[in-house]
XYZ file of C-alpha atoms in Angstrom:
624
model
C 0.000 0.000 0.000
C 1.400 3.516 -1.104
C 0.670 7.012 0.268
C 1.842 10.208 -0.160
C 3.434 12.513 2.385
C 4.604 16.245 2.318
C 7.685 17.458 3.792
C 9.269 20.777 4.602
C 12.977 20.723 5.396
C 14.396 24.088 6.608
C 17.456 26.423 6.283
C 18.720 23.837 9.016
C 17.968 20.941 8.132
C 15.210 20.298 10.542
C 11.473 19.842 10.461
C 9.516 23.210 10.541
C 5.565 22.040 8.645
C 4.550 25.170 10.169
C 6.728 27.934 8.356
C 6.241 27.077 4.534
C 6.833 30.196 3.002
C 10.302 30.752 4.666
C 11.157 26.987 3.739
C 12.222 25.144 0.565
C 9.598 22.491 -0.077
C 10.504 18.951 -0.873
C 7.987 16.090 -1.795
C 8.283 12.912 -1.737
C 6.104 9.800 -1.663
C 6.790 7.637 1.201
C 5.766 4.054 2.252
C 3.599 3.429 5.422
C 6.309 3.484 7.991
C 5.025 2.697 11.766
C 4.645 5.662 14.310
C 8.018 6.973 15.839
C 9.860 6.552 12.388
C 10.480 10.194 11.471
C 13.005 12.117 9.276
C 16.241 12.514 11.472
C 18.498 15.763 10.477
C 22.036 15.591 9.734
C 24.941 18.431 9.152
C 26.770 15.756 7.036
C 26.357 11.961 6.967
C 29.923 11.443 8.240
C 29.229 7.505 8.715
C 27.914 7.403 5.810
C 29.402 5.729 2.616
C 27.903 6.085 -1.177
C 27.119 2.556 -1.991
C 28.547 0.905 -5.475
C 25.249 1.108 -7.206
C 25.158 4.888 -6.438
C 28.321 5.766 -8.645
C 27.409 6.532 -12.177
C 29.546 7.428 -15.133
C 28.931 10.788 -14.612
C 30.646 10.750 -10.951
C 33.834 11.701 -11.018
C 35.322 10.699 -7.844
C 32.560 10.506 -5.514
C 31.576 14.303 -6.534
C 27.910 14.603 -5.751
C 25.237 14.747 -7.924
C 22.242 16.318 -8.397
C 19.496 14.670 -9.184
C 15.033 15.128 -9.469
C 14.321 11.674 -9.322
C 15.715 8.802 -7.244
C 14.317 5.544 -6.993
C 15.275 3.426 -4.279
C 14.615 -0.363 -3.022
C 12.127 -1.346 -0.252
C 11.521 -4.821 1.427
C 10.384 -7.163 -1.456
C 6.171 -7.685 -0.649
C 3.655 -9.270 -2.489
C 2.160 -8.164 -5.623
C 5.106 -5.153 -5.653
C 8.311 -5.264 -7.751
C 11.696 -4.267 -6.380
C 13.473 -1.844 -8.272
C 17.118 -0.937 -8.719
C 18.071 2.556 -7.320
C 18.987 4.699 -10.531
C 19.932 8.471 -10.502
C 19.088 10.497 -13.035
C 20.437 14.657 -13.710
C 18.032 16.943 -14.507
C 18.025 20.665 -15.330
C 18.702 22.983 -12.340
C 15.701 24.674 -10.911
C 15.294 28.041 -13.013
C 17.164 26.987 -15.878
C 20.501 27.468 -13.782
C 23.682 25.920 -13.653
C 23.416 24.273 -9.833
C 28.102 24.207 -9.304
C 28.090 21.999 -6.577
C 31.468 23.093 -5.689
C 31.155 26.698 -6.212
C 34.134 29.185 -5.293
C 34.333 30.296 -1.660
C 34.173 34.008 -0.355
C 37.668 33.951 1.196
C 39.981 30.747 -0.717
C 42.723 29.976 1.548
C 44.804 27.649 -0.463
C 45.136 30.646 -3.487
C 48.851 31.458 -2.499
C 49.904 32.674 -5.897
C 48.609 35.702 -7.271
C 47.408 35.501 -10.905
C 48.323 31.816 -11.238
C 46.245 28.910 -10.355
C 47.181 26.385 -7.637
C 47.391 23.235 -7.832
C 44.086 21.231 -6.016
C 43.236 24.593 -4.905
C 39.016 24.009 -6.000
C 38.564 27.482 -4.968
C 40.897 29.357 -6.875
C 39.499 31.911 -9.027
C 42.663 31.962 -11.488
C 41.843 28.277 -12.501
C 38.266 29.098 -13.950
C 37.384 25.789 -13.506
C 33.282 24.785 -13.439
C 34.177 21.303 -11.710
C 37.382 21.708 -10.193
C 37.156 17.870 -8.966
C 37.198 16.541 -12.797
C 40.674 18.475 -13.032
C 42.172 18.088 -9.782
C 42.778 14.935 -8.264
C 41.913 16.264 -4.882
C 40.579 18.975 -2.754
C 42.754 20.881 -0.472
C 41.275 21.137 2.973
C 39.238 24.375 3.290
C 39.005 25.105 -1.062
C 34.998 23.518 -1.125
C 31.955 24.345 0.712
C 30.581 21.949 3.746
C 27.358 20.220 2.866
C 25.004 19.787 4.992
C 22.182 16.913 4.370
C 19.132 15.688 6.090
C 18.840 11.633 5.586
C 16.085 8.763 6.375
C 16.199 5.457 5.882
C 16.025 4.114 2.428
C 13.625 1.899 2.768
C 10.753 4.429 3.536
C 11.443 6.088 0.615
C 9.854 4.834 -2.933
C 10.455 8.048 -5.515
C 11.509 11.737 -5.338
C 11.324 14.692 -7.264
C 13.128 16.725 -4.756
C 14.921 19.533 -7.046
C 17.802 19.600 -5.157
C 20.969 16.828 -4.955
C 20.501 13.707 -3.783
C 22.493 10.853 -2.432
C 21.867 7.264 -1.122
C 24.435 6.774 1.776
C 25.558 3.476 3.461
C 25.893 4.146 7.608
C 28.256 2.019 9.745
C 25.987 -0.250 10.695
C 25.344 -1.228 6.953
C 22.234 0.632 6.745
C 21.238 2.722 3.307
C 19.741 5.926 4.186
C 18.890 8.377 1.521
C 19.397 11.749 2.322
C 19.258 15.211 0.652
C 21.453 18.191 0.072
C 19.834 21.392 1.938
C 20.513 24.349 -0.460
C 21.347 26.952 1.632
C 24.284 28.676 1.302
C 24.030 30.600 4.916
C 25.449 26.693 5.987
C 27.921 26.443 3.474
C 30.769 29.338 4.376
C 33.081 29.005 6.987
C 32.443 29.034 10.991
C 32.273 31.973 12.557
C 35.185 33.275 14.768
C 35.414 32.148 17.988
C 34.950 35.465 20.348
C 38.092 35.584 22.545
C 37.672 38.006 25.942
C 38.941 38.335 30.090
C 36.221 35.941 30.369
C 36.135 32.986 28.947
C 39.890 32.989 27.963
C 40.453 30.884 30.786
C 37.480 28.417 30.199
C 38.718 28.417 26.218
C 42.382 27.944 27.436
C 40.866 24.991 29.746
C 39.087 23.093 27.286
C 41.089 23.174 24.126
C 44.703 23.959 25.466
C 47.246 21.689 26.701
C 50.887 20.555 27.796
C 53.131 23.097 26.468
C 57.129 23.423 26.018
C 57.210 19.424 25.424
C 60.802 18.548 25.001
C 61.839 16.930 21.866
C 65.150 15.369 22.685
C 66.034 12.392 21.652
C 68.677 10.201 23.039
C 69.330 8.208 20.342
C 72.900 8.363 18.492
C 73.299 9.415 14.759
C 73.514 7.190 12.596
C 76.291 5.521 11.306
C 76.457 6.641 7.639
C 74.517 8.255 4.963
C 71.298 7.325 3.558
C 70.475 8.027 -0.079
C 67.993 11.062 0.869
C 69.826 12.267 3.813
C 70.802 16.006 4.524
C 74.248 16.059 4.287
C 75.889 17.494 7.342
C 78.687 20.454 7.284
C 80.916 22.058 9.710
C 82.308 26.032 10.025
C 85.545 25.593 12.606
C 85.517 29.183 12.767
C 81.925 29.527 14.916
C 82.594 25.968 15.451
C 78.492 25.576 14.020
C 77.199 22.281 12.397
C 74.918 23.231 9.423
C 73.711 21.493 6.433
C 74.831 21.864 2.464
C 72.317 23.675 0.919
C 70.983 23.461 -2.706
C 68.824 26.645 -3.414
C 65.580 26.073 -5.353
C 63.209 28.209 -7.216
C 59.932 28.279 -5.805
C 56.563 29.720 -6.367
C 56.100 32.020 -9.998
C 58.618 33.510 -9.927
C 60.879 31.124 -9.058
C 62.646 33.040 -6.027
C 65.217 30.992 -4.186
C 64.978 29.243 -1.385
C 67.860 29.020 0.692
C 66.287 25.807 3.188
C 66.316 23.300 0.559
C 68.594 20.789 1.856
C 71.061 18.621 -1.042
C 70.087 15.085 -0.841
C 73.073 12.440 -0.439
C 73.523 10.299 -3.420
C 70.742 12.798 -5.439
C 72.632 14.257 -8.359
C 69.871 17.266 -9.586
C 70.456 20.707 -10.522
C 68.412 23.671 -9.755
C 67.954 27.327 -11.069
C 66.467 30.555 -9.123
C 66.434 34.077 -9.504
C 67.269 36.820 -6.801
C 66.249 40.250 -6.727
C 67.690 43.205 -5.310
C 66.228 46.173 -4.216
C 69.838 47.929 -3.330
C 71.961 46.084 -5.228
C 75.042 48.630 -4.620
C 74.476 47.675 -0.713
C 74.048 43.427 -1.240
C 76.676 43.536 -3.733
C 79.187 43.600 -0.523
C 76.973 42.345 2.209
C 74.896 39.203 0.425
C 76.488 36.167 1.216
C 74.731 34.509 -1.598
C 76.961 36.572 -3.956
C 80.380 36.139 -1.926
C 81.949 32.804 -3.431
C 83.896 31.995 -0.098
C 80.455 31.294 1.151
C 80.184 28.233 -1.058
C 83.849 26.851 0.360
C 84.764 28.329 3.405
C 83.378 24.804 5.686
C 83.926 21.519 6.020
C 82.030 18.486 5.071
C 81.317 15.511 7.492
C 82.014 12.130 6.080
C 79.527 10.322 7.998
C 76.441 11.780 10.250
C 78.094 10.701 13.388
C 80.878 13.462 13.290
C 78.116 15.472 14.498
C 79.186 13.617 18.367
C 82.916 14.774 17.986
C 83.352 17.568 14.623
C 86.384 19.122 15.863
C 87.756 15.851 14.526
C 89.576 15.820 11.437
C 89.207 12.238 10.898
C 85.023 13.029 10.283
C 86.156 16.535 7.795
C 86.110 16.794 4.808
C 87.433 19.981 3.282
C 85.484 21.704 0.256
C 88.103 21.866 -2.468
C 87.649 25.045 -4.777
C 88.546 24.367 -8.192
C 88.116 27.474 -10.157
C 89.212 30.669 -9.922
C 86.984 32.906 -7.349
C 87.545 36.432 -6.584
C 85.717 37.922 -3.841
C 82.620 40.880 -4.590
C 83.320 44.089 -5.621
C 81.534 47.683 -6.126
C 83.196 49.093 -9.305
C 81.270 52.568 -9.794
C 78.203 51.460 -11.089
C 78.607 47.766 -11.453
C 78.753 44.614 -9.122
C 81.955 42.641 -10.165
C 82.324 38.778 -9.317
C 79.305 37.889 -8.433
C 78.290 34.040 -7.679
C 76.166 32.835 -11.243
C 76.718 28.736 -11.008
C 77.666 26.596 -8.135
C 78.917 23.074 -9.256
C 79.838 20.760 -6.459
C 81.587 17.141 -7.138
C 80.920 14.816 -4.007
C 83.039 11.461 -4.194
C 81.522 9.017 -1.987
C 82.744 5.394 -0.850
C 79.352 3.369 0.096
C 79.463 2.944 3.934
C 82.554 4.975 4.691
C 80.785 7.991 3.723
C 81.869 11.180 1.524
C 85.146 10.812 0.571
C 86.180 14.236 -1.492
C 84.133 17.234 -2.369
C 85.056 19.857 -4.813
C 83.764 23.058 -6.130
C 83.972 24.928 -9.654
C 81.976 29.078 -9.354
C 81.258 30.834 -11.856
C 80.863 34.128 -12.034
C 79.361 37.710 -13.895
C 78.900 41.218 -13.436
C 75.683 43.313 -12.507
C 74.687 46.537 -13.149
C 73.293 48.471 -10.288
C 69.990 49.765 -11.229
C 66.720 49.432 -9.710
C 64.682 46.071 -9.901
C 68.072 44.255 -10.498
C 67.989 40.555 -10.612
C 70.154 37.398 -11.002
C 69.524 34.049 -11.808
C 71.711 31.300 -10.356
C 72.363 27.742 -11.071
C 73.403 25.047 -8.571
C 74.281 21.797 -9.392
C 75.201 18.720 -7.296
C 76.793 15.623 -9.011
C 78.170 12.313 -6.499
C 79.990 9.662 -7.891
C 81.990 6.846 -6.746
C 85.587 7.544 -5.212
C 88.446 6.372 -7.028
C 91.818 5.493 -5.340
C 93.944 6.176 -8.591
C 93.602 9.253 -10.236
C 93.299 7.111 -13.834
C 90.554 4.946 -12.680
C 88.652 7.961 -11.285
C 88.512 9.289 -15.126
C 84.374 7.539 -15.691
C 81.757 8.995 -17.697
C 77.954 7.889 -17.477
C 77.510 4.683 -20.609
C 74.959 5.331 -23.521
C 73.757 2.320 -23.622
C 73.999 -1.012 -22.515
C 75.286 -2.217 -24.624
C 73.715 -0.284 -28.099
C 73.589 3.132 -28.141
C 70.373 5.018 -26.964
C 68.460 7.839 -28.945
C 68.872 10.654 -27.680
C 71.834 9.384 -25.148
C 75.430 11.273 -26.626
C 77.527 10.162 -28.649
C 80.819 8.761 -27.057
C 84.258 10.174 -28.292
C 87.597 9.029 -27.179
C 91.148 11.061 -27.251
C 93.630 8.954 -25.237
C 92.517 8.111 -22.169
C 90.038 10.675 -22.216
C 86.388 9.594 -22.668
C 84.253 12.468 -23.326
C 81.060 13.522 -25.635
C 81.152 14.671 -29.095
C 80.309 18.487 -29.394
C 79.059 20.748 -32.161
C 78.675 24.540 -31.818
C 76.497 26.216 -30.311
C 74.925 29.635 -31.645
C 74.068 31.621 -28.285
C 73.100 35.030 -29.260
C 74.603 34.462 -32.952
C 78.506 34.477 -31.856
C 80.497 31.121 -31.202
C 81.135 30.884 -27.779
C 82.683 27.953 -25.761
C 79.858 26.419 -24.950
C 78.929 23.598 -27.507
C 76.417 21.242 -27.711
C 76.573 17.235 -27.398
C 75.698 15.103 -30.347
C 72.668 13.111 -29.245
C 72.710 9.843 -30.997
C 70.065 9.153 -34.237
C 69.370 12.653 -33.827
C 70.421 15.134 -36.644
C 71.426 18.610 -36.315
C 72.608 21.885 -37.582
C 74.091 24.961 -35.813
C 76.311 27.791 -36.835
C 77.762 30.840 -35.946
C 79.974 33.482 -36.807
C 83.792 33.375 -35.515
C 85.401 36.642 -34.640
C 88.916 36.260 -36.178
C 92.358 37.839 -35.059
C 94.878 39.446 -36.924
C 97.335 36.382 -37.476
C 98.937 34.136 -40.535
C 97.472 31.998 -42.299
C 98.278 28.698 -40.305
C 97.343 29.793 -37.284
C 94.003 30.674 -38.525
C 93.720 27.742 -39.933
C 94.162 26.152 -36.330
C 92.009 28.215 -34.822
C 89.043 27.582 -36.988
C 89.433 23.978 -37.108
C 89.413 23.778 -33.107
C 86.433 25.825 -32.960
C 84.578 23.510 -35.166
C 85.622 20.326 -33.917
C 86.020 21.129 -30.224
C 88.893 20.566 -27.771
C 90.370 17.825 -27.444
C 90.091 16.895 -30.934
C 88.147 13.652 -31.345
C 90.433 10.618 -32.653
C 87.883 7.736 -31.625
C 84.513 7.155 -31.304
C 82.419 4.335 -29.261
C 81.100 1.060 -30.744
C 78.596 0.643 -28.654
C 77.447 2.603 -25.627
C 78.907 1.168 -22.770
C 82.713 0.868 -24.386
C 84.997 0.995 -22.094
C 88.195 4.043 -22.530
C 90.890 0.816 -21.180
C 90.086 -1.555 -24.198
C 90.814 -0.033 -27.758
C 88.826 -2.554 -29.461
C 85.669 -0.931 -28.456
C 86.655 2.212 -30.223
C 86.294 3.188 -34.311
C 89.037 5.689 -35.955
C 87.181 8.634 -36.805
C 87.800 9.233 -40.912
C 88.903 12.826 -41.610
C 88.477 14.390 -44.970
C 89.932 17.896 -45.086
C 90.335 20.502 -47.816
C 92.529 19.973 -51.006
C 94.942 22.303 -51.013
C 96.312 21.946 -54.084
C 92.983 22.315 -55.641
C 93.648 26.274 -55.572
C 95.687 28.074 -57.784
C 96.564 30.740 -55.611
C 99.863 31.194 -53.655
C 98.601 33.986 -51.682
C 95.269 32.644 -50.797
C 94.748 30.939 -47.296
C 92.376 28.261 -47.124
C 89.822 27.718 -44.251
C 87.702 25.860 -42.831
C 84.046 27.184 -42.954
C 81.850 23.635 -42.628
C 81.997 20.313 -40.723
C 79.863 17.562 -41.634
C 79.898 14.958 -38.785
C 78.404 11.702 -40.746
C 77.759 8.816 -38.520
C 77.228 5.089 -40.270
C 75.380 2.776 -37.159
C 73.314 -0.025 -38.065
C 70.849 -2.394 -34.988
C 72.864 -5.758 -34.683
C 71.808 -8.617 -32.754
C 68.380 -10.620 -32.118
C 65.346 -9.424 -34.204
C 63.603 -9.286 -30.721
C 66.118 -7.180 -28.725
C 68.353 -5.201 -31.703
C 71.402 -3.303 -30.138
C 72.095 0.195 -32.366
C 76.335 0.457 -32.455
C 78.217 2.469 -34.862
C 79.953 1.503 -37.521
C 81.861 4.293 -38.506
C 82.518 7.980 -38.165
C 83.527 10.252 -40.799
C 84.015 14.475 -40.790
C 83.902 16.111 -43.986
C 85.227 19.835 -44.013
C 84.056 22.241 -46.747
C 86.396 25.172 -46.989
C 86.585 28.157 -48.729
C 89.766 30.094 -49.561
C 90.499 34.007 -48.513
C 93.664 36.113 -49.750
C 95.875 37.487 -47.003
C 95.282 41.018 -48.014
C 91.683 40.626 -46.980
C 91.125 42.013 -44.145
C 87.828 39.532 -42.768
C 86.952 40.244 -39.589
C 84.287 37.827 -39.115
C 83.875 34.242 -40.590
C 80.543 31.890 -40.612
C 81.297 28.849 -39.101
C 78.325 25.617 -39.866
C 78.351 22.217 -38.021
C 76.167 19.471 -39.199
C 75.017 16.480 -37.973
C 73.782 13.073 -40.043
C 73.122 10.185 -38.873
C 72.467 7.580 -41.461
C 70.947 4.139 -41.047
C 72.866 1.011 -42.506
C 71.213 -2.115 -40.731
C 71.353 -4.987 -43.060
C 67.967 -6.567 -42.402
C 67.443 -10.211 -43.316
C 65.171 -11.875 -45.549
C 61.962 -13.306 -44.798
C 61.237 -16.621 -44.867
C 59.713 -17.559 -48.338
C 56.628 -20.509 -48.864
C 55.068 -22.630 -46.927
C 56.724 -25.422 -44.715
C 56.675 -28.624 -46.980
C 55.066 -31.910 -45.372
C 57.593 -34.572 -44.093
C 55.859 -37.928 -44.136
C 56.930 -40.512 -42.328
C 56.486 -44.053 -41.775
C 56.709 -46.622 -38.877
C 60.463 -48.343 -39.534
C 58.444 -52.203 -40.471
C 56.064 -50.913 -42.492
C 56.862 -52.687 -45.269
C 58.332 -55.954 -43.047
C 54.921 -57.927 -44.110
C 55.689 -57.414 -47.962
C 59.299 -58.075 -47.941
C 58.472 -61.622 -45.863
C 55.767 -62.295 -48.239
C 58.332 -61.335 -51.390
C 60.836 -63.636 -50.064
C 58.684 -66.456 -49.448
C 57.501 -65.672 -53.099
C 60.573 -65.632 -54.750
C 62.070 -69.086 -52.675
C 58.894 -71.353 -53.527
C 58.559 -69.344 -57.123
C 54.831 -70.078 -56.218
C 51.645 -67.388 -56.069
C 54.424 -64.348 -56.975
C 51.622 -62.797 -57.958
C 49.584 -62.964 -54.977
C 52.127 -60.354 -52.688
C 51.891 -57.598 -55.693
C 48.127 -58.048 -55.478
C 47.667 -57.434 -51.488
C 49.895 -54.610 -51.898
C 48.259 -52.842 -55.115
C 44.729 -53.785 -52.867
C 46.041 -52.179 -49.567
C 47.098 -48.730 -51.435
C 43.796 -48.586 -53.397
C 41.918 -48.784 -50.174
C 44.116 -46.170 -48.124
C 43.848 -43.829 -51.370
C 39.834 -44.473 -51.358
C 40.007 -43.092 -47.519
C 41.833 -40.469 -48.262
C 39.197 -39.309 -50.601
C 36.259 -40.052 -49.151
């Protein structure tokens, strides 16, 4: 038996029958429930669950839905069907957009003007309808607090309630189906506790506590250095344990951050930007810009130096590299200033850092207002060497072939390095030079400003300029070669300029072009092919000047081809043939019966027969 009830839920969530016109009005069509069994309120069902059948394709997440209708499941009864609990979204009431997680007054979590934060759902910058469709979470205080009044599932058969609604699962397994109450008065924040002479103490009573806690621990440092750990330095001077800092950019503009710890074992570089507002005052005074900041401490080579650091055994001096002159105010320019910090950490597992070493680099500022600078610090660790020989490693290519994009391995001596090509900056060759990536081509050029000189030391200087220093003499096989064994190296091929091609004895030939062609073909199992290189080959054009030129500027080109040679093999052609075979006394019975035959010279014919008989009948099987 059905019947239909009316109720009025109210800005609270509670039920007011009496004050209609001040309420929103919500019908729904309940089932006879006994007396006592009434509508309970609830700010939020926080022991409440959405159930599986509740999630629809259109849920992202668990984000709520509105919906008009909702039909949910009652005890089965006679003569009544049971049906399946669908939900359906309508049209917001009014023809308007209902943004169930609309953007809040004041938005905590929008730390970046201008920008949009990450997970922030109430950032205005993001202009985002849904922000949970986007954003894989919510940060705590970025939505609005719902508020819902619920009743058990069961009593309710259909609703065209126009505002959202959910069917929840309590603790006690329970489904209750409750409703969002649409009123926004609910949804903003709390308001501020008022703080006076008295009830301070009743407020300090009830939510304060033990203060001052102490935080020591007793327990010792440990032994060595995790992969992650902060790694621990030492100033003798103030006699002050620290830690080795790696600024980082952070926020927009990328403003360094001077408590970013370096990482043992974590080889990263990072880039920030610093901006002055006197520069002609933190030119001097900024330790950030002073290089004997970067050098002037120790090291400890394992954590627990930190119990006895006065000990040199546990120190391990910064070793500074390059030169580094200390700050100075020029008239109007900042001279030496810190641009790139590059420290080497040699480390020997369990024993702990082993050597450390520093390379600065440096620039000049102008002092003007708004000036800024952009540092670089990078942090490489690798393994400690005894010999100075062994200690020579660079990272492999591949292992074993070669890997796109992975450079190309060169070889002079010893000396295992990458192969370079120029790089174009701001138009001018500089010394900075790019690495050949392997089975990717390239081009680059750039104009070389030359110096008065003759003609074969022109010559020289061009040539080094486009082929680097050291000049590359070999070239890896295979990306893992190894600088000790030759065998895993290729002669590189060079093809220069014909002299004699020019009929001019007071012409001086250069070098204006390098071609670096690279021959590599995949070797190895059709499954797993390994890319290695068969040979290297660079091709100069040049072009010829007379001495009595006077060429101030040359353009310089480098190119880069990498051609494919692989050999692949050929397919297998038609189809497998059959290979019959028979059982090894198949033909036992005729060759007794032949014998016999041939012995008694009696009923020869008989043997050919059976045999002519017992191949007619397999052939008849076979077509039938």
């Amino acid at each position: 038996r059905l019947d239909t009830a009316v109720a009025y839920v109210g800005p609270a969530g509670l039920d007011c029958p009496m004050r209609t016109p001040q309420l929103a009005l919500l019908q729904v069509f309940l089932l006879m429930f006994p007396d006592g069994v009434r509508p309970q309120p609830s700010s939020s069902p926080s022991e409440a669950v959405p159930t599986s059948l509740d999630l629809q394709p259109g849920t992202v997440g668990g984000t709520l839905q509105s919906s008009s209708e909702a039909t949910a499941t009652r005890p089965a009864m006679p003569g009544i069907s049971t049906v399946v609990p669908t939900l359906v979204t309508p049209s917001a009431p009014g023809n308007r957009t209902v943004d169930l997680f609309p953007v809040l007054p004041i938005c905590v979590c929008d730390l970046t003007p201008g920008a949009c934060d990450i997970n922030c759902c109430c950032d205005r910058d993001c202009y985002l309808l849904h922000p949970r469709t986007v954003f894989s979470f919510c940060l705590p205080g970025s939505v609005r607090s719902s508020s819902w009044v619920c009743v058990d599932n069961s009593l309710i058969f259909r609703s065209n309630s126009p505002f959202p609604s959910r069917v929840f699962m309590d603790s006690n397994g329970i489904r209750q189906f409750c409703v969002h109450v649409n009123n926004s008065k609910l949804n903003y924040f709390q308001k501020l506790q008022k703080v006076n002479a008295t009830n301070f103490q009743a407020l300090a009573a009830e939510f304060g506590g033990e203060s001052f806690t102490s935080t020591f621990q007793t327990q010792s440092p440990p032994s060595f250095y995790r992969a992650g750990d902060p790694i621990l330095t030492y100033f003798p001077k103030w006699s002050v344990i620290s830690l080795l800092r790696q600024p980082a950019g952070g926020g927009a503009a990328g403003l360094c951050a001077e408590s970013n710890p370096a990482g043992f074992l974590e080889s990263k570089s990072t880039t920030c930007t610093r901006f002055f507002k006197n520069l002609a005052s933190s030119c001097t005074l900024d330790s950030a810009l002073n290089a004997a900041s970067y050098y002037n401490f120790t090291v400890l080579k394992v954590p627990r130096g930190v119990t006895d650091p006065q000990n040199m055994e546990f120190q391990v001096p910064v070793i500074l590299t390059s030169q580094a002159n200390a700050p100075l105010l020029a008239g109007n320019t900042c001279q030496n200033v810190v641009s790139q910090v590059t420290y080497e950490i040699e480390t020997n597992g369990t024993f702990g850092i082993q050597k450390v070493s520093v390379s600065l680099g440096q620039t000049n500022l102008t002092v003007e207002p708004g000036a800024s600078l952009q540092q670089h610090f990078i942090l490489h660790f690798r393994a400690f060497q005894q010999s100075t020989a062994a200690s020579i490693t660079s990272p492999r290519s591949g292992n074993p072939g070669y890997i796109v994009g992975k450079p190309l391995l060169a070889l002079t001596g010893d000396v295992s390095y990458s192969v370079s090509f120029l790089d174009q900056g701001n138009g001018s060759c500089s010394v900075n030079r790019h690495e050949v990536q392997f089975g990717v081509n390239a081009i680059s050029g750039c104009k070389l400003r030359l110096k008065k000189a003759d003609c074969s030391h022109l010559q020289q200087e061009i040539y080094q300029t486009l082929h680097g220093r050291p000049r590359p003499q070999h070239v890896a096989i295979f990306g893992n070669a190894d600088p000790a064994q030759k065998g895993g190296w290729t002669r590189i091929l060079n093809r220069h300029c014909n002299i004699s091609a020019i009929n001019c004895t007071s012409c001086c030939l250069i070098p204006v072009s390098l071609e670096i062609q690279v021959l590599w073909a995949y070797v190895g199992l059709l499954s797993n092919p390994q890319a290695h290189v068969s040979g290297v080959r660079f091709l100069y054009q040049c072009q010829s000047i007379r001495d009595s030129q006077q060429v101030t500027e040359v353009s310089l080109t480098t190119i880069v081809n990498f051609v494919d040679i692989t050999q692949k093999p050929e397919p297998p052609r038609g189809q497998p043939k059959m290979d019959w075979k028979l059982p090894f006394d198949f033909f036992f019975p005729f060759r007794v019966a032949f014998s016999r035959g041939v012995s008694s010279q009696k009923c020869s014919v008989s043997p050919i027969l059976i045999l002519c008989l017992l191949l007619l009948g397999v052939l008849k099987l076979e077509t039938t």
